[in-house]
C-alpha cells in the first residue's frame, strides 16, 4: 500500500442501489448520474466506468474540469452535462465535444450562439429556469429574449432540456417552498411550449425529490447521493422506509448499500502508562495503562480535527476510540481492549468490518457536517479500487 489510506468502491453495492432506484423512478425515465466533486469523493475515474457497466449513460457535473475527467474515461456514446460553471473561453471545447450545458442567463445563450457560428457546430443546452432557489436560472422576464434567440438560430442551438433545482427537498420544513417551485416550473415550461420551444427533456428531481416529491420524476432525474448508497437526510430515509399501517409503523429495511469503504492500517503500537497524556496537548489523559495504535490518517487526509477524542475506527471487527487530538497526518486509537492488534492490521475509517459499520453519517454528526461534506472531503490522491464485496444483510445509520 503506497498511500496511507485506501478507498474501496463496491460494485455490488452500486448495482444494488441502481436496481432499487430504477424501481423508484420507473423504466422510461433517463437516469443522470451526478458525478460532481470527484463523484462525491468516490473518484471520477473509478466511479464513471463502474456506473456505466450498470447501464447508465448520462452524467451530470458542475464544471468543465469535472467534465474533462468524465469524458476521459466514459464511453464516447455517454452524454455529459455541465450544470454549473464554464468560463466563456472554454465554450468552444465544450461545444466541439458535444457536452451538454446549462443556460442559466441570456448572456450564456448569446455567447453560445456566437461560438457555434464560428465553429459551425450545434450546441446542446438545457434551459435552467428560476423557480425559487434564487441561485442561477432564467427569470420569466428573460424568456422572451431566450425564445427569440432560439427561434432565430435553430441550426446552432438544440434545446436538450428544461430544468430547475429545488431549494432543499430533503427536509419537510421546505415543503411549501418546493411546492411553489413545482408550480412555477410547470407554468414556465407551459409558456415555453406555447412559445414554440417544443424540445427538451424535463428534469427537476435530485435524490431527495424522487422520494419526497415523486411527482417531480419527469423525463430525467439527476441523482447523486442515493446512487452512492446514502440518504439525503435522516428524514428522507425515515419517510421513505416507514409506512404506517393499521396496527402501527412498518419499518422496511434500508434498500441502499454504501458503495464506499475507507481504510488504512495500523502503523505502530505503543504502551502508555496511566497518568500520561496522549498526542498533542492535554486533551487526553490515560486513566489506565493503555495500548494505542497509530493510524497514518489525519486532517490532511480529510479526517477532521473535530473528531479528536470522539470518533471510532474498526480494527479486528471491534470499535476502537480515537484518543487525543487528530494530527495532520496521524491519529491514535485505543486498542487496549482489542487483543493482538498488530502492525499492518486493517483499520476501517468508514464502512463495514465484521458485523459493525462506521457510517458516513455517524462521522458527519460529530462534525455537524452533511453526509455530502464528509464524502467530498475524502482525499483525491488516495488510492481507489473497485472491489466486489458481499453486501451486509442490514445496515446501520445513513
Ligand atoms: C448536486 C445536484 C444534484 C444531485 O443532488 P443529490 O442530492 O446528491 O441527489 C442534482 N441537481 C443539481 C443541480 C445539483 O447541483
mmCIF file of C-alpha atoms and ligand atoms in Angstrom:
data_model
loop_
_atom_site.group_PDB
_atom_site.id
_atom_site.type_symbol
_atom_site.label_atom_id
_atom_site.label_comp_id
_atom_site.label_asym_id
_atom_site.label_seq_id
_atom_site.Cartn_x
_atom_site.Cartn_y
_atom_site.Cartn_z
ATOM 1 C CA UNK A 1 0.000 0.000 0.000
ATOM 2 C CA UNK A 2 1.663 3.203 -1.090
ATOM 3 C CA UNK A 3 -0.890 5.764 0.027
ATOM 4 C CA UNK A 4 -1.598 5.911 3.738
ATOM 5 C CA UNK A 5 -5.232 5.023 3.278
ATOM 6 C CA UNK A 6 -7.345 3.402 0.585
ATOM 7 C CA UNK A 7 -10.820 3.785 -0.775
ATOM 8 C CA UNK A 8 -12.682 0.726 -1.997
ATOM 9 C CA UNK A 9 -15.764 1.007 -4.171
ATOM 10 C CA UNK A 10 -18.105 -1.950 -4.054
ATOM 11 C CA UNK A 11 -19.577 -2.721 -7.441
ATOM 12 C CA UNK A 12 -22.221 -4.979 -5.913
ATOM 13 C CA UNK A 13 -23.469 -2.136 -3.716
ATOM 14 C CA UNK A 14 -23.734 0.196 -6.685
ATOM 15 C CA UNK A 15 -25.625 -2.392 -8.750
ATOM 16 C CA UNK A 16 -27.986 -2.886 -5.822
ATOM 17 C CA UNK A 17 -28.606 0.858 -5.476
ATOM 18 C CA UNK A 18 -29.224 1.426 -9.170
ATOM 19 C CA UNK A 19 -31.611 -1.517 -9.316
ATOM 20 C CA UNK A 20 -33.559 -0.066 -6.394
ATOM 21 C CA UNK A 21 -33.541 3.477 -7.783
ATOM 22 C CA UNK A 22 -34.882 2.173 -11.089
ATOM 23 C CA UNK A 23 -37.888 0.758 -9.224
ATOM 24 C CA UNK A 24 -38.450 4.203 -7.706
ATOM 25 C CA UNK A 25 -38.185 6.247 -10.912
ATOM 26 C CA UNK A 26 -39.718 3.774 -13.369
ATOM 27 C CA UNK A 27 -38.332 2.218 -16.532
ATOM 28 C CA UNK A 28 -38.607 5.076 -19.004
ATOM 29 C CA UNK A 29 -37.005 7.949 -17.096
ATOM 30 C CA UNK A 30 -33.437 8.922 -18.021
ATOM 31 C CA UNK A 31 -31.106 8.435 -15.070
ATOM 32 C CA UNK A 32 -28.385 11.081 -14.939
ATOM 33 C CA UNK A 33 -25.627 10.038 -12.568
ATOM 34 C CA UNK A 34 -24.376 13.098 -10.691
ATOM 35 C CA UNK A 35 -20.602 12.754 -10.558
ATOM 36 C CA UNK A 36 -19.586 16.252 -9.440
ATOM 37 C CA UNK A 37 -16.977 16.813 -6.717
ATOM 38 C CA UNK A 38 -14.899 13.813 -7.704
ATOM 39 C CA UNK A 39 -18.038 11.662 -7.770
ATOM 40 C CA UNK A 40 -18.844 12.701 -4.188
ATOM 41 C CA UNK A 41 -15.335 11.701 -3.139
ATOM 42 C CA UNK A 42 -15.616 8.245 -4.695
ATOM 43 C CA UNK A 43 -13.268 9.136 -7.572
ATOM 44 C CA UNK A 44 -14.494 10.057 -11.059
ATOM 45 C CA UNK A 45 -12.039 7.763 -12.848
ATOM 46 C CA UNK A 46 -13.158 4.687 -10.925
ATOM 47 C CA UNK A 47 -16.813 5.543 -10.476
ATOM 48 C CA UNK A 48 -17.832 6.545 -14.003
ATOM 49 C CA UNK A 49 -16.825 3.282 -15.765
ATOM 50 C CA UNK A 50 -18.344 1.316 -12.891
ATOM 51 C CA UNK A 51 -21.715 3.051 -13.172
ATOM 52 C CA UNK A 52 -21.631 2.741 -16.966
ATOM 53 C CA UNK A 53 -21.307 -1.018 -16.569
ATOM 54 C CA UNK A 54 -24.650 -0.843 -14.774
ATOM 55 C CA UNK A 55 -26.240 0.691 -17.868
ATOM 56 C CA UNK A 56 -26.051 4.402 -17.026
ATOM 57 C CA UNK A 57 -25.159 6.660 -19.961
ATOM 58 C CA UNK A 58 -25.808 10.206 -18.738
ATOM 59 C CA UNK A 59 -23.571 12.132 -16.325
ATOM 60 C CA UNK A 60 -24.034 15.466 -14.589
ATOM 61 C CA UNK A 61 -21.120 17.500 -13.294
ATOM 62 C CA UNK A 62 -20.737 21.036 -12.002
ATOM 63 C CA UNK A 63 -17.861 22.372 -14.022
ATOM 64 C CA UNK A 64 -15.636 21.975 -17.023
ATOM 65 C CA UNK A 65 -12.717 20.393 -15.163
ATOM 66 C CA UNK A 66 -15.008 17.635 -13.938
ATOM 67 C CA UNK A 67 -16.474 17.172 -17.420
ATOM 68 C CA UNK A 68 -12.957 16.736 -18.825
ATOM 69 C CA UNK A 69 -12.292 13.950 -16.351
ATOM 70 C CA UNK A 70 -15.578 12.216 -17.091
ATOM 71 C CA UNK A 71 -15.058 12.477 -20.861
ATOM 72 C CA UNK A 72 -11.567 10.999 -20.491
ATOM 73 C CA UNK A 73 -12.939 7.781 -19.005
ATOM 74 C CA UNK A 74 -16.508 7.426 -20.224
ATOM 75 C CA UNK A 75 -17.918 5.639 -23.243
ATOM 76 C CA UNK A 76 -17.942 8.001 -26.253
ATOM 77 C CA UNK A 77 -21.674 7.376 -26.552
ATOM 78 C CA UNK A 78 -22.404 8.550 -22.994
ATOM 79 C CA UNK A 79 -23.692 12.078 -22.558
ATOM 80 C CA UNK A 80 -22.151 14.575 -20.159
ATOM 81 C CA UNK A 81 -23.942 17.646 -18.838
ATOM 82 C CA UNK A 82 -22.356 20.612 -17.073
ATOM 83 C CA UNK A 83 -24.848 22.069 -14.590
ATOM 84 C CA UNK A 84 -22.703 24.977 -13.479
ATOM 85 C CA UNK A 85 -19.586 26.901 -14.288
ATOM 86 C CA UNK A 86 -17.920 27.184 -17.689
ATOM 87 C CA UNK A 87 -15.564 30.040 -18.419
ATOM 88 C CA UNK A 88 -16.578 31.669 -21.685
ATOM 89 C CA UNK A 89 -13.184 30.888 -23.219
ATOM 90 C CA UNK A 90 -13.865 27.199 -22.700
ATOM 91 C CA UNK A 91 -17.208 27.145 -24.513
ATOM 92 C CA UNK A 92 -15.635 26.027 -27.835
ATOM 93 C CA UNK A 93 -14.106 22.974 -26.130
ATOM 94 C CA UNK A 94 -17.424 22.072 -24.576
ATOM 95 C CA UNK A 95 -19.423 22.537 -27.778
ATOM 96 C CA UNK A 96 -16.943 20.710 -30.009
ATOM 97 C CA UNK A 97 -17.152 17.663 -27.781
ATOM 98 C CA UNK A 98 -20.927 17.699 -27.763
ATOM 99 C CA UNK A 99 -21.052 18.237 -23.996
ATOM 100 C CA UNK A 100 -24.431 19.499 -22.835
ATOM 101 C CA UNK A 101 -24.583 22.506 -20.533
ATOM 102 C CA UNK A 102 -26.945 24.745 -18.626
ATOM 103 C CA UNK A 103 -28.034 28.097 -19.990
ATOM 104 C CA UNK A 104 -28.898 29.987 -16.788
ATOM 105 C CA UNK A 105 -28.750 33.519 -18.202
ATOM 106 C CA UNK A 106 -29.454 35.050 -21.644
ATOM 107 C CA UNK A 107 -25.781 36.006 -21.765
ATOM 108 C CA UNK A 108 -24.769 32.347 -21.866
ATOM 109 C CA UNK A 109 -27.082 31.752 -24.823
ATOM 110 C CA UNK A 110 -25.690 34.758 -26.726
ATOM 111 C CA UNK A 111 -22.134 33.533 -26.108
ATOM 112 C CA UNK A 112 -23.125 30.048 -27.214
ATOM 113 C CA UNK A 113 -24.633 31.246 -30.480
ATOM 114 C CA UNK A 114 -21.533 33.261 -31.258
ATOM 115 C CA UNK A 115 -19.213 30.325 -30.618
ATOM 116 C CA UNK A 116 -21.417 27.947 -32.623
ATOM 117 C CA UNK A 117 -21.341 30.324 -35.603
ATOM 118 C CA UNK A 118 -17.551 30.276 -35.584
ATOM 119 C CA UNK A 119 -17.328 26.516 -35.146
ATOM 120 C CA UNK A 120 -20.238 25.680 -37.434
ATOM 121 C CA UNK A 121 -21.443 23.364 -34.700
ATOM 122 C CA UNK A 122 -24.720 22.945 -32.864
ATOM 123 C CA UNK A 123 -24.759 23.188 -29.075
ATOM 124 C CA UNK A 124 -26.974 21.073 -26.837
ATOM 125 C CA UNK A 125 -28.256 23.231 -23.996
ATOM 126 C CA UNK A 126 -30.522 22.821 -21.011
ATOM 127 C CA UNK A 127 -32.513 25.911 -20.086
ATOM 128 C CA UNK A 128 -32.295 26.293 -16.312
ATOM 129 C CA UNK A 129 -35.446 28.015 -15.097
ATOM 130 C CA UNK A 130 -35.622 30.183 -11.977
ATOM 131 C CA UNK A 131 -38.386 28.747 -9.840
ATOM 132 C CA UNK A 132 -37.467 29.913 -6.349
ATOM 133 C CA UNK A 133 -33.996 28.715 -5.386
ATOM 134 C CA UNK A 134 -32.747 32.148 -6.430
ATOM 135 C CA UNK A 135 -29.266 30.939 -7.233
ATOM 136 C CA UNK A 136 -28.946 30.711 -11.005
ATOM 137 C CA UNK A 137 -31.642 30.327 -13.622
ATOM 138 C CA UNK A 138 -33.595 32.167 -16.280
ATOM 139 C CA UNK A 139 -36.198 34.569 -14.924
ATOM 140 C CA UNK A 140 -39.658 34.631 -16.501
ATOM 141 C CA UNK A 141 -38.947 38.103 -17.838
ATOM 142 C CA UNK A 142 -35.852 36.802 -19.643
ATOM 143 C CA UNK A 143 -37.674 34.054 -21.502
ATOM 144 C CA UNK A 144 -38.917 36.160 -24.460
ATOM 145 C CA UNK A 145 -35.338 37.095 -25.320
ATOM 146 C CA UNK A 146 -34.229 33.472 -24.947
ATOM 147 C CA UNK A 147 -37.093 32.240 -27.117
ATOM 148 C CA UNK A 148 -36.291 34.813 -29.809
ATOM 149 C CA UNK A 149 -32.617 33.778 -29.832
ATOM 150 C CA UNK A 150 -33.592 30.111 -30.111
ATOM 151 C CA UNK A 151 -36.062 30.768 -32.921
ATOM 152 C CA UNK A 152 -33.571 32.765 -34.954
ATOM 153 C CA UNK A 153 -30.782 30.178 -34.537
ATOM 154 C CA UNK A 154 -32.323 26.705 -34.731
ATOM 155 C CA UNK A 155 -29.334 25.305 -36.593
ATOM 156 C CA UNK A 156 -26.949 26.453 -33.845
ATOM 157 C CA UNK A 157 -28.742 25.535 -30.623
ATOM 158 C CA UNK A 158 -30.654 22.417 -29.702
ATOM 159 C CA UNK A 159 -32.728 22.532 -26.527
ATOM 160 C CA UNK A 160 -31.859 19.250 -24.821
ATOM 161 C CA UNK A 161 -33.633 20.034 -21.558
ATOM 162 C CA UNK A 162 -35.767 22.356 -19.467
ATOM 163 C CA UNK A 163 -34.836 22.109 -15.819
ATOM 164 C CA UNK A 164 -34.742 23.510 -12.329
ATOM 165 C CA UNK A 165 -33.332 22.626 -8.909
ATOM 166 C CA UNK A 166 -35.172 22.560 -5.580
ATOM 167 C CA UNK A 167 -34.283 24.594 -2.513
ATOM 168 C CA UNK A 168 -33.817 21.634 -0.177
ATOM 169 C CA UNK A 169 -36.151 18.735 -0.987
ATOM 170 C CA UNK A 170 -34.665 16.654 1.854
ATOM 171 C CA UNK A 171 -36.395 18.413 4.758
ATOM 172 C CA UNK A 172 -40.106 18.923 5.295
ATOM 173 C CA UNK A 173 -39.594 22.449 6.574
ATOM 174 C CA UNK A 174 -39.056 23.479 2.943
ATOM 175 C CA UNK A 175 -42.330 21.862 1.851
ATOM 176 C CA UNK A 176 -44.220 24.981 0.746
ATOM 177 C CA UNK A 177 -41.200 26.426 -0.942
ATOM 178 C CA UNK A 178 -40.767 23.250 -3.007
ATOM 179 C CA UNK A 179 -44.480 23.040 -3.812
ATOM 180 C CA UNK A 180 -44.315 26.558 -5.106
ATOM 181 C CA UNK A 181 -41.250 25.736 -7.203
ATOM 182 C CA UNK A 182 -43.037 22.766 -8.757
ATOM 183 C CA UNK A 183 -45.942 25.004 -9.805
ATOM 184 C CA UNK A 184 -43.697 27.749 -11.119
ATOM 185 C CA UNK A 185 -41.656 25.215 -13.087
ATOM 186 C CA UNK A 186 -44.692 23.786 -14.835
ATOM 187 C CA UNK A 187 -46.034 27.264 -15.584
ATOM 188 C CA UNK A 188 -42.717 28.327 -17.131
ATOM 189 C CA UNK A 189 -42.499 25.112 -19.142
ATOM 190 C CA UNK A 190 -46.040 25.701 -20.398
ATOM 191 C CA UNK A 191 -45.206 29.213 -21.529
ATOM 192 C CA UNK A 192 -42.062 27.997 -23.305
ATOM 193 C CA UNK A 193 -44.042 25.243 -25.030
ATOM 194 C CA UNK A 194 -46.657 27.792 -26.097
ATOM 195 C CA UNK A 195 -43.884 29.993 -27.452
ATOM 196 C CA UNK A 196 -42.748 27.138 -29.672
ATOM 197 C CA UNK A 197 -39.897 25.647 -27.599
ATOM 198 C CA UNK A 198 -41.123 22.119 -28.064
ATOM 199 C CA UNK A 199 -37.939 20.126 -27.469
ATOM 200 C CA UNK A 200 -36.110 19.204 -24.317
ATOM 201 C CA UNK A 201 -36.349 16.656 -21.531
ATOM 202 C CA UNK A 202 -37.962 17.987 -18.375
ATOM 203 C CA UNK A 203 -35.851 17.413 -15.272
ATOM 204 C CA UNK A 204 -36.018 18.730 -11.735
ATOM 205 C CA UNK A 205 -35.583 15.921 -9.209
ATOM 206 C CA UNK A 206 -32.451 15.195 -7.178
ATOM 207 C CA UNK A 207 -32.212 12.178 -4.825
ATOM 208 C CA UNK A 208 -34.415 13.641 -2.102
ATOM 209 C CA UNK A 209 -37.085 14.754 -4.562
ATOM 210 C CA UNK A 210 -37.546 11.330 -6.148
ATOM 211 C CA UNK A 211 -38.563 10.051 -2.709
ATOM 212 C CA UNK A 212 -40.300 13.061 -1.160
ATOM 213 C CA UNK A 213 -41.918 14.556 -4.281
ATOM 214 C CA UNK A 214 -42.378 11.637 -6.703
ATOM 215 C CA UNK A 215 -44.460 13.897 -8.946
ATOM 216 C CA UNK A 216 -41.168 15.628 -9.826
ATOM 217 C CA UNK A 217 -39.871 12.484 -11.547
ATOM 218 C CA UNK A 218 -40.254 13.825 -15.084
ATOM 219 C CA UNK A 219 -38.309 12.805 -18.232
ATOM 220 C CA UNK A 220 -34.965 12.685 -16.449
ATOM 221 C CA UNK A 221 -33.715 12.701 -12.847
ATOM 222 C CA UNK A 222 -30.337 13.880 -11.573
ATOM 223 C CA UNK A 223 -29.344 11.519 -8.797
ATOM 224 C CA UNK A 224 -26.217 11.974 -6.700
ATOM 225 C CA UNK A 225 -26.096 10.864 -3.079
ATOM 226 C CA UNK A 226 -28.583 7.965 -3.340
ATOM 227 C CA UNK A 227 -26.633 6.094 -6.020
ATOM 228 C CA UNK A 228 -23.654 6.086 -3.637
ATOM 229 C CA UNK A 229 -25.925 4.389 -1.104
ATOM 230 C CA UNK A 230 -26.664 7.276 1.243
ATOM 231 C CA UNK A 231 -29.838 9.133 2.045
ATOM 232 C CA UNK A 232 -30.047 12.888 1.563
ATOM 233 C CA UNK A 233 -31.215 13.217 5.174
ATOM 234 C CA UNK A 234 -32.416 11.013 8.026
ATOM 235 C CA UNK A 235 -35.841 12.467 7.448
ATOM 236 C CA UNK A 236 -35.937 11.278 3.833
ATOM 237 C CA UNK A 237 -34.837 7.810 4.906
ATOM 238 C CA UNK A 238 -37.427 7.527 7.652
ATOM 239 C CA UNK A 239 -40.250 8.887 5.497
ATOM 240 C CA UNK A 240 -39.394 6.510 2.685
ATOM 241 C CA UNK A 241 -38.897 3.374 4.742
ATOM 242 C CA UNK A 242 -41.512 3.776 7.472
ATOM 243 C CA UNK A 243 -45.070 3.223 6.386
ATOM 244 C CA UNK A 244 -47.901 3.404 8.842
ATOM 245 C CA UNK A 245 -50.307 0.523 8.794
ATOM 246 C CA UNK A 246 -53.457 -0.139 10.841
ATOM 247 C CA UNK A 247 -51.510 -1.556 13.742
ATOM 248 C CA UNK A 248 -48.539 0.772 13.801
ATOM 249 C CA UNK A 249 -45.490 1.642 11.764
ATOM 250 C CA UNK A 250 -43.888 -0.797 9.364
ATOM 251 C CA UNK A 251 -40.161 -0.249 9.106
ATOM 252 C CA UNK A 252 -38.875 -1.541 5.822
ATOM 253 C CA UNK A 253 -35.201 -2.492 5.650
ATOM 254 C CA UNK A 254 -32.847 0.016 4.070
ATOM 255 C CA UNK A 255 -32.626 -0.845 0.356
ATOM 256 C CA UNK A 256 -29.476 1.232 -0.187
ATOM 257 C CA UNK A 257 -25.953 -0.060 0.385
ATOM 258 C CA UNK A 258 -22.887 2.096 0.847
ATOM 259 C CA UNK A 259 -20.567 1.931 -2.155
ATOM 260 C CA UNK A 260 -17.551 3.387 -0.397
ATOM 261 C CA UNK A 261 -15.266 1.931 2.219
ATOM 262 C CA UNK A 262 -12.278 3.912 3.524
ATOM 263 C CA UNK A 263 -9.486 2.007 5.208
ATOM 264 C CA UNK A 264 -5.962 2.417 6.478
ATOM 265 C CA UNK A 265 -3.738 0.131 8.524
ATOM 266 C CA UNK A 266 -2.015 0.103 11.886
ATOM 267 C CA UNK A 267 1.340 1.868 11.561
ATOM 268 C CA UNK A 268 2.674 1.117 15.053
ATOM 269 C CA UNK A 269 1.522 0.165 18.533
ATOM 270 C CA UNK A 270 2.619 1.629 21.843
ATOM 271 C CA UNK A 271 2.028 1.112 25.561
ATOM 272 C CA UNK A 272 1.201 4.225 27.572
ATOM 273 C CA UNK A 273 1.155 4.263 31.381
ATOM 274 C CA UNK A 274 -1.771 5.531 33.441
ATOM 275 C CA UNK A 275 -1.379 9.237 34.148
ATOM 276 C CA UNK A 276 0.351 10.133 30.868
ATOM 277 C CA UNK A 277 -1.086 12.446 28.223
ATOM 278 C CA UNK A 278 -1.642 11.232 24.679
ATOM 279 C CA UNK A 279 -0.960 13.152 21.458
ATOM 280 C CA UNK A 280 -0.503 16.960 21.440
ATOM 281 C CA UNK A 281 -1.516 18.940 24.481
ATOM 282 C CA UNK A 282 -3.590 17.873 27.412
ATOM 283 C CA UNK A 283 -6.843 16.784 25.858
ATOM 284 C CA UNK A 284 -6.465 13.084 26.648
ATOM 285 C CA UNK A 285 -5.169 11.710 29.934
ATOM 286 C CA UNK A 286 -4.648 7.950 30.178
ATOM 287 C CA UNK A 287 -6.864 6.879 33.074
ATOM 288 C CA UNK A 288 -5.404 3.364 32.975
ATOM 289 C CA UNK A 289 -2.487 1.668 31.316
ATOM 290 C CA UNK A 290 -3.234 1.777 27.595
ATOM 291 C CA UNK A 291 -2.232 0.105 24.392
ATOM 292 C CA UNK A 292 -2.511 2.512 21.472
ATOM 293 C CA UNK A 293 -2.321 2.023 17.729
ATOM 294 C CA UNK A 294 -1.199 4.800 15.431
ATOM 295 C CA UNK A 295 -3.045 5.198 12.136
ATOM 296 C CA UNK A 296 -1.453 7.249 9.317
ATOM 297 C CA UNK A 297 -4.500 9.386 8.601
ATOM 298 C CA UNK A 298 -5.086 12.897 9.871
ATOM 299 C CA UNK A 299 -6.797 16.119 8.983
ATOM 300 C CA UNK A 300 -4.665 16.444 5.839
ATOM 301 C CA UNK A 301 -6.420 13.272 4.656
ATOM 302 C CA UNK A 302 -9.870 14.620 5.431
ATOM 303 C CA UNK A 303 -10.220 13.110 8.930
ATOM 304 C CA UNK A 304 -11.449 16.251 10.618
ATOM 305 C CA UNK A 305 -9.826 17.587 13.795
ATOM 306 C CA UNK A 306 -13.261 17.970 15.375
ATOM 307 C CA UNK A 307 -13.357 14.174 15.637
ATOM 308 C CA UNK A 308 -10.483 14.286 18.137
ATOM 309 C CA UNK A 309 -11.407 12.257 21.254
ATOM 310 C CA UNK A 310 -14.801 11.433 19.733
ATOM 311 C CA UNK A 311 -14.549 9.180 16.700
ATOM 312 C CA UNK A 312 -14.155 5.464 16.371
ATOM 313 C CA UNK A 313 -12.424 3.204 13.889
ATOM 314 C CA UNK A 314 -12.797 -0.547 13.388
ATOM 315 C CA UNK A 315 -9.902 -2.939 13.966
ATOM 316 C CA UNK A 316 -10.273 -6.732 14.097
ATOM 317 C CA UNK A 317 -14.038 -6.309 13.972
ATOM 318 C CA UNK A 318 -14.190 -4.103 17.090
ATOM 319 C CA UNK A 319 -14.623 -0.376 17.703
ATOM 320 C CA UNK A 320 -11.505 1.455 18.817
ATOM 321 C CA UNK A 321 -11.976 5.026 20.116
ATOM 322 C CA UNK A 322 -9.888 7.875 18.764
ATOM 323 C CA UNK A 323 -7.831 9.278 21.648
ATOM 324 C CA UNK A 324 -6.131 12.656 21.743
ATOM 325 C CA UNK A 325 -6.224 15.266 19.049
ATOM 326 C CA UNK A 326 -6.102 14.326 15.374
ATOM 327 C CA UNK A 327 -2.759 15.389 13.890
ATOM 328 C CA UNK A 328 -2.068 16.498 10.361
ATOM 329 C CA UNK A 329 -1.151 13.004 9.177
ATOM 330 C CA UNK A 330 -1.815 10.694 12.092
ATOM 331 C CA UNK A 331 -4.243 9.723 14.795
ATOM 332 C CA UNK A 332 -4.101 7.427 17.805
ATOM 333 C CA UNK A 333 -6.735 4.890 18.728
ATOM 334 C CA UNK A 334 -7.169 2.930 21.955
ATOM 335 C CA UNK A 335 -6.811 -0.821 21.328
ATOM 336 C CA UNK A 336 -6.324 -1.869 24.952
ATOM 337 C CA UNK A 337 -9.472 -3.995 24.831
ATOM 338 C CA UNK A 338 -8.881 -5.488 21.388
ATOM 339 C CA UNK A 339 -6.486 -8.428 21.701
ATOM 340 C CA UNK A 340 -3.469 -8.898 19.455
ATOM 341 C CA UNK A 341 -3.693 -5.725 17.377
ATOM 342 C CA UNK A 342 -0.574 -5.713 15.222
ATOM 343 C CA UNK A 343 1.202 -3.518 12.712
ATOM 344 C CA UNK A 344 -0.493 -3.858 9.318
ATOM 345 C CA UNK A 345 -3.959 -4.692 10.674
ATOM 346 C CA UNK A 346 -6.731 -3.169 8.609
ATOM 347 C CA UNK A 347 -8.301 -0.038 10.115
ATOM 348 C CA UNK A 348 -11.744 0.923 8.842
ATOM 349 C CA UNK A 349 -12.426 4.654 8.942
ATOM 350 C CA UNK A 350 -15.731 4.493 7.041
ATOM 351 C CA UNK A 351 -17.501 1.253 6.198
ATOM 352 C CA UNK A 352 -18.130 -2.263 7.409
ATOM 353 C CA UNK A 353 -15.723 -4.638 9.104
ATOM 354 C CA UNK A 354 -17.075 -7.861 10.548
ATOM 355 C CA UNK A 355 -20.529 -7.134 11.900
ATOM 356 C CA UNK A 356 -20.164 -3.425 12.515
ATOM 357 C CA UNK A 357 -20.118 -0.296 10.466
ATOM 358 C CA UNK A 358 -18.791 3.199 10.775
ATOM 359 C CA UNK A 359 -21.374 5.107 8.776
ATOM 360 C CA UNK A 360 -20.693 8.326 6.963
ATOM 361 C CA UNK A 361 -23.452 9.926 8.987
ATOM 362 C CA UNK A 362 -22.016 8.927 12.366
ATOM 363 C CA UNK A 363 -18.902 10.652 11.182
ATOM 364 C CA UNK A 364 -20.915 13.590 9.916
ATOM 365 C CA UNK A 365 -22.885 14.009 13.141
ATOM 366 C CA UNK A 366 -19.705 14.580 15.125
ATOM 367 C CA UNK A 367 -18.578 17.426 12.955
ATOM 368 C CA UNK A 368 -22.016 18.865 12.184
ATOM 369 C CA UNK A 369 -21.397 18.016 8.555
ATOM 370 C CA UNK A 370 -23.766 16.875 5.910
ATOM 371 C CA UNK A 371 -23.002 13.429 4.501
ATOM 372 C CA UNK A 372 -22.184 15.319 1.345
ATOM 373 C CA UNK A 373 -19.440 17.346 3.012
ATOM 374 C CA UNK A 374 -17.826 14.338 4.615
ATOM 375 C CA UNK A 375 -17.684 12.468 1.315
ATOM 376 C CA UNK A 376 -16.318 15.300 -0.770
ATOM 377 C CA UNK A 377 -13.623 15.889 1.859
ATOM 378 C CA UNK A 378 -12.094 12.485 1.133
ATOM 379 C CA UNK A 379 -8.615 12.961 -0.262
ATOM 380 C CA UNK A 380 -8.393 12.960 -4.045
ATOM 381 C CA UNK A 381 -4.920 11.408 -4.059
ATOM 382 C CA UNK A 382 -5.866 8.304 -2.084
ATOM 383 C CA UNK A 383 -5.751 5.010 -3.974
ATOM 384 C CA UNK A 384 -9.157 3.870 -5.109
ATOM 385 C CA UNK A 385 -10.044 0.388 -6.202
ATOM 386 C CA UNK A 386 -13.232 -1.229 -7.431
ATOM 387 C CA UNK A 387 -13.993 -4.400 -5.497
ATOM 388 C CA UNK A 388 -16.834 -6.874 -5.178
ATOM 389 C CA UNK A 389 -17.690 -7.462 -1.536
ATOM 390 C CA UNK A 390 -20.752 -9.376 -0.414
ATOM 391 C CA UNK A 391 -23.379 -6.927 0.801
ATOM 392 C CA UNK A 392 -24.114 -6.779 4.523
ATOM 393 C CA UNK A 393 -27.599 -8.115 5.267
ATOM 394 C CA UNK A 394 -28.672 -4.997 7.020
ATOM 395 C CA UNK A 395 -27.152 -1.620 7.535
ATOM 396 C CA UNK A 396 -26.985 0.935 10.287
ATOM 397 C CA UNK A 397 -27.303 4.682 10.109
ATOM 398 C CA UNK A 398 -27.479 6.506 6.825
HETATM 399 C C1 LIG B 1 -25.841 18.057 -6.809
HETATM 400 C C2 LIG B 1 -27.014 18.259 -7.644
HETATM 401 C C3 LIG B 1 -27.938 17.221 -7.829
HETATM 402 C C4 LIG B 1 -27.848 15.887 -7.101
HETATM 403 O O1 LIG B 1 -28.203 16.035 -5.752
HETATM 404 P P1 LIG B 1 -28.321 14.762 -4.778
HETATM 405 O O2 LIG B 1 -28.987 15.309 -3.569
HETATM 406 O O3 LIG B 1 -26.930 14.319 -4.477
HETATM 407 O O4 LIG B 1 -29.091 13.724 -5.485
HETATM 408 C C5 LIG B 1 -28.980 17.448 -8.705
HETATM 409 N N1 LIG B 1 -29.107 18.638 -9.353
HETATM 410 C C6 LIG B 1 -28.254 19.653 -9.184
HETATM 411 C C7 LIG B 1 -28.445 20.925 -9.919
HETATM 412 C C8 LIG B 1 -27.178 19.503 -8.316
HETATM 413 O O5 LIG B 1 -26.326 20.516 -8.138
#
